GROMACS .gro file of C-alpha atoms in nm:
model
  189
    1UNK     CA    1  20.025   7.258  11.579
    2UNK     CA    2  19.890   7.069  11.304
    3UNK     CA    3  19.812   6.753  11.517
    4UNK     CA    4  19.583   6.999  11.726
    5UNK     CA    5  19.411   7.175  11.449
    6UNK     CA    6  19.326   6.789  11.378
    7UNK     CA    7  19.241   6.700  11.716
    8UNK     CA    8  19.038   6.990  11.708
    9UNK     CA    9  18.909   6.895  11.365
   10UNK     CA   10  18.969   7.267  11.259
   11UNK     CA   11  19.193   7.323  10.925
   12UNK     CA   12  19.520   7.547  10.985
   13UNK     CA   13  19.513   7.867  10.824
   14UNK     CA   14  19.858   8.004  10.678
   15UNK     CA   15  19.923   8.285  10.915
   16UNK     CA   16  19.953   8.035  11.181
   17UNK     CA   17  20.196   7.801  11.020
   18UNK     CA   18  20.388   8.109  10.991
   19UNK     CA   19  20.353   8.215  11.332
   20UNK     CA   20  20.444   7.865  11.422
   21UNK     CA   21  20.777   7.864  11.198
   22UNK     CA   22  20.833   8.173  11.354
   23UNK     CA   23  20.823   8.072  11.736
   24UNK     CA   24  21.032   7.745  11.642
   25UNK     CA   25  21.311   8.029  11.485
   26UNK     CA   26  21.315   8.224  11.813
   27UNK     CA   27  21.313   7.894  12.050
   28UNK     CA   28  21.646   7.796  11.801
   29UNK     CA   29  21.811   8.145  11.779
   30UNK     CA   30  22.101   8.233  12.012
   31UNK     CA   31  21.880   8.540  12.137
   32UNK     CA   32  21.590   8.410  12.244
   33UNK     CA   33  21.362   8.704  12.194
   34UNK     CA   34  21.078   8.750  11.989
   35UNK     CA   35  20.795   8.979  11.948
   36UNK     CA   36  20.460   8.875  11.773
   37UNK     CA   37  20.209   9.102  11.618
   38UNK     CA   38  19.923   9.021  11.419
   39UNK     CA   39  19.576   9.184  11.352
   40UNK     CA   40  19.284   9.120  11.648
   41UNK     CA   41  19.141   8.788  11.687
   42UNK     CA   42  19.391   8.636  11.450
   43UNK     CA   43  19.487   8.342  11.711
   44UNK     CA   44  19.838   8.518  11.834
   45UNK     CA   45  19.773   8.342  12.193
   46UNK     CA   46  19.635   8.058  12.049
   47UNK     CA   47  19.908   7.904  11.836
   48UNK     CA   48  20.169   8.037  12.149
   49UNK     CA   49  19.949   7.807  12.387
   50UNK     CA   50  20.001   7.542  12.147
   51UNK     CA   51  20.414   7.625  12.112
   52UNK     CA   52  20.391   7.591  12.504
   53UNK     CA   53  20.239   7.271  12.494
   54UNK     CA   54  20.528   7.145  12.231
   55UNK     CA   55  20.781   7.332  12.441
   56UNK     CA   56  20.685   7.080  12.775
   57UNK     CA   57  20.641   6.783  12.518
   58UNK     CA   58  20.978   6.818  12.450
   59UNK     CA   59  21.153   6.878  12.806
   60UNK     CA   60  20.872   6.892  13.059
   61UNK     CA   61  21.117   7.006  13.313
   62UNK     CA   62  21.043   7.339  13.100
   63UNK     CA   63  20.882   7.643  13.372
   64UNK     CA   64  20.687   7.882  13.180
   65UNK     CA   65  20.549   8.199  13.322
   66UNK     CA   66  20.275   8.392  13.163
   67UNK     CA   67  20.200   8.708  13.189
   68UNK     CA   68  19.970   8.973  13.133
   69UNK     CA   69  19.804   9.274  13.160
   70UNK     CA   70  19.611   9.117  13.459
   71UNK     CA   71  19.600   8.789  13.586
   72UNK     CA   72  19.281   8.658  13.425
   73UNK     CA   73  19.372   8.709  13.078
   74UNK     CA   74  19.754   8.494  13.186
   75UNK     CA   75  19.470   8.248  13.338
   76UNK     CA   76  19.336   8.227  13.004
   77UNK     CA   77  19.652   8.091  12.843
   78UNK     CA   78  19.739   7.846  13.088
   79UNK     CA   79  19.405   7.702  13.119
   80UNK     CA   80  19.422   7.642  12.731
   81UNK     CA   81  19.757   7.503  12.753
   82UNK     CA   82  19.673   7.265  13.036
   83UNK     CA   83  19.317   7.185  12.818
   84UNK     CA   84  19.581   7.125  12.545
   85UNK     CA   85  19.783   6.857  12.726
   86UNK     CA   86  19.474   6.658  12.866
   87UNK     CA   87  19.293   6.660  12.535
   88UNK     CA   88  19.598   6.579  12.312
   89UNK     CA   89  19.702   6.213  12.289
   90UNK     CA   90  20.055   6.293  12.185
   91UNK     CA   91  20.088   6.451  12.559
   92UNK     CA   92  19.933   6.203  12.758
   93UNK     CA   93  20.292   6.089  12.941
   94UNK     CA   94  20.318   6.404  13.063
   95UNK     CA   95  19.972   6.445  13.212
   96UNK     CA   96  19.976   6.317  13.592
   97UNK     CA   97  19.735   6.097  13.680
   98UNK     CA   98  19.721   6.251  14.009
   99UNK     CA   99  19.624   6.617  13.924
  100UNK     CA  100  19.786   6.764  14.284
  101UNK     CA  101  19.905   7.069  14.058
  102UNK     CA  102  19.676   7.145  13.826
  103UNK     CA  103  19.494   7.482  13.865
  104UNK     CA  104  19.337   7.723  13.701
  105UNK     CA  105  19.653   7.949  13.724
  106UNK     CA  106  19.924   7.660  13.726
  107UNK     CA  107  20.018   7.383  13.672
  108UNK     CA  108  20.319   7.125  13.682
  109UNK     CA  109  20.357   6.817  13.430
  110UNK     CA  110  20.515   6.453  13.517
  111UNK     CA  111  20.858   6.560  13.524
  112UNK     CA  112  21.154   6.410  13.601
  113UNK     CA  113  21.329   6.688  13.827
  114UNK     CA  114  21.223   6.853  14.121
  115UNK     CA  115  21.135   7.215  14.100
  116UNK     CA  116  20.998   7.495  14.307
  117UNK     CA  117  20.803   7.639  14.032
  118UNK     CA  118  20.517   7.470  13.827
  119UNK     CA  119  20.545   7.413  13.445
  120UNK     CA  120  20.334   7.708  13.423
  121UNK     CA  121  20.231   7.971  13.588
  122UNK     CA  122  19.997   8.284  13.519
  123UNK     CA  123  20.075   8.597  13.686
  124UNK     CA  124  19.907   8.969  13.630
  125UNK     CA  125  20.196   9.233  13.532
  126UNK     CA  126  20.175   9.406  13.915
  127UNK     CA  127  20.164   9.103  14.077
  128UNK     CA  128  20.500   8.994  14.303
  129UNK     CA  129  20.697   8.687  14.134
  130UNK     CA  130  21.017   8.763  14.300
  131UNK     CA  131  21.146   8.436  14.342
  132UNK     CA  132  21.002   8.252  14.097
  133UNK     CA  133  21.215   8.163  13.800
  134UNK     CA  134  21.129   8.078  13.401
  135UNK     CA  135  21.293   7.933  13.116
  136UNK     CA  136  21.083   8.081  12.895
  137UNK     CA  137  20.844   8.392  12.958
  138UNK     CA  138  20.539   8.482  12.763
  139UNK     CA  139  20.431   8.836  12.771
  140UNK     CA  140  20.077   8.821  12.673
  141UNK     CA  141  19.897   9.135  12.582
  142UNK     CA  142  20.082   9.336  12.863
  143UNK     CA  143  19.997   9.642  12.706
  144UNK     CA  144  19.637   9.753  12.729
  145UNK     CA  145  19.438  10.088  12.687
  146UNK     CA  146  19.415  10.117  13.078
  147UNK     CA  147  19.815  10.079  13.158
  148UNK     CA  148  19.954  10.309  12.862
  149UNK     CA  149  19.773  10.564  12.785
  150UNK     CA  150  19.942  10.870  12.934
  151UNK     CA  151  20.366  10.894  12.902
  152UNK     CA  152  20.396  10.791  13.268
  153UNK     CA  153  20.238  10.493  13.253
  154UNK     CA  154  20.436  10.341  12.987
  155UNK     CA  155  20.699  10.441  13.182
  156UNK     CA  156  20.601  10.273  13.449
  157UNK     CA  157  20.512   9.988  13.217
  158UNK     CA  158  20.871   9.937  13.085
  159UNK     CA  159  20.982   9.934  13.411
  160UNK     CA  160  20.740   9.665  13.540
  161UNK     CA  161  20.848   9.454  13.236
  162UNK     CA  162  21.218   9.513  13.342
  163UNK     CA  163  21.178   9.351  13.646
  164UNK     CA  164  21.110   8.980  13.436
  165UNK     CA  165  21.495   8.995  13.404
  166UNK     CA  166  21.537   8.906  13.706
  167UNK     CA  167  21.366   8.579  13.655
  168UNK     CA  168  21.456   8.478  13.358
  169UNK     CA  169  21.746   8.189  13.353
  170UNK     CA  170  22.054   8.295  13.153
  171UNK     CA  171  22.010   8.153  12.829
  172UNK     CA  172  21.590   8.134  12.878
  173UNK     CA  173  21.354   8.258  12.600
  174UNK     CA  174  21.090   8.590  12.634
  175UNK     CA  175  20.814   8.607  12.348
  176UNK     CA  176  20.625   8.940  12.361
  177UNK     CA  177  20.273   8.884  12.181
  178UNK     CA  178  20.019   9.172  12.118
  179UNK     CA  179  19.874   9.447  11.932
  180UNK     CA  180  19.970   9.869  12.003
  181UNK     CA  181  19.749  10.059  12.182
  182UNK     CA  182  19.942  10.378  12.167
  183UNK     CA  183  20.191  10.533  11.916
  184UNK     CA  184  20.460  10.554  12.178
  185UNK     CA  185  20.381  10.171  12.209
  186UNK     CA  186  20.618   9.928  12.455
  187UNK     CA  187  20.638   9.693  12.153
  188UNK     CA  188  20.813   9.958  11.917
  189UNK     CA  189  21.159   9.745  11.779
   0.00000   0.00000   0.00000
C-alpha cells in the first residue's frame, strides 16, 4: 500500500496502515473473516482495492467477487483495482497486453490457469451469481438506508448475504467493509 500512496505521490495516513495490517491478519488467520468499520470517507474501500491488487500480485489465479449494495458502487471497486494494476509498475506482469477481459465490471489478469470466472468481478447484492465461484469475497457497503430500514428487510438482507456461501471455496476469505445504518445493523459481531 505504501508503493501506491507513492505512486500516487499521496503520504499514508496511520489508520490505513492499520487497516492494511489488519486485512494481511485476516488473509493469514485460519478463519478468514473480517469485518471493517471506520468513520465516512476514511478510505475503507480504498486501501481494500489496494489489498486486492496485492492479493492478485501474489497468486493471480486469485477470483475476487465484489459486492454491493448495487452494482455500480461493486463497479467502483473493481474499476479502481483494475486502474491500480495498469498504473502500478510492480503489477505490470500481470496486466495483459491484450485487454480481451477487462471491463468496467470485470476483469481477468495474465494467469497461469484456466478459469471460468474473471479475477474480479462486481455484482449488485440481488443480482444472480449462482455459479460463479470466489476465493475471496468483498462485501462492500451492502448495507444501505434503502435495503434496511424496516425489520424485514434486514431480514431479507441476511438472507441475500447467506446465499455468498454458496460460492465461496472452502477455505476462501469474506471481508465485510462498511458503516451501520440501523441499530439492528447486519454488521453487529
Amino acid at each position: 500500500m505504501i508503493n501506491w500512496n507513492k505512486v500516487q505521490e499521496v503520504k499514508t495516513p496511520e489508520h490505513h496502515l492499520r487497516i492494511a495490517r489488519w486485512l494481511e491478519n485476516i488473509y493469514s488467520s485460519e478463519t478468514r473473516r473480517g469485518l471493517l468499520m471506520a468513520f465516512r470517507s476514511s478510505g475503507k474501500s480504498t486501501i481494500v482495492g489496494v489489498f486486492c491488487a496485492w492479493l492478485l500480485y501474489k497468486n493471480p489465479n486469485t477470483r475476487i467477487l465484489v459486492v454491493a449494495a448495487d452494482t455500480v458502487l461493486a463497479r467502483k471497486m473493481v474499476r479502481n483495482v483494475k486502474r491500480i494494476i495498469e498504473t502500478n509498475p510492480l503489477l505490470c506482469d500481470i496486466c495483459p497486453k491484450k485487454k480481451t477481459e477487462w471491463a468496467s465490471g470485470s476483469f481477468t489478469v495474465v494467469r497461469d490457469k484456466e478459469l471460468r470466472d474473471p479475477s474480479m468481478l462486481a455484482v449488485g447484492l440481488m443480482s444472480n451469481a449462482t455459479g460463479s465461484r470466489a476465493d475471496v469475497i468483498i462485501c462492500d457497503d451492502v448495507e444501505v438506508p434503502k435495503n434496511c430500514d424496516t425489520y424485514q428487510k434486514r431480514i431479507d438482507l441476511r438472507e441475500k448475504l447467506l446465499e455468498f456461501n454458496f460460492i465461496l471455496v472452502p477455505d476462501g476469505m469474506q471481508i465485510f467493509i462498511g458503516t451501520p445504518h440501523t441499530l439492528d445493523t447486519i454488521y453487529k459481531v
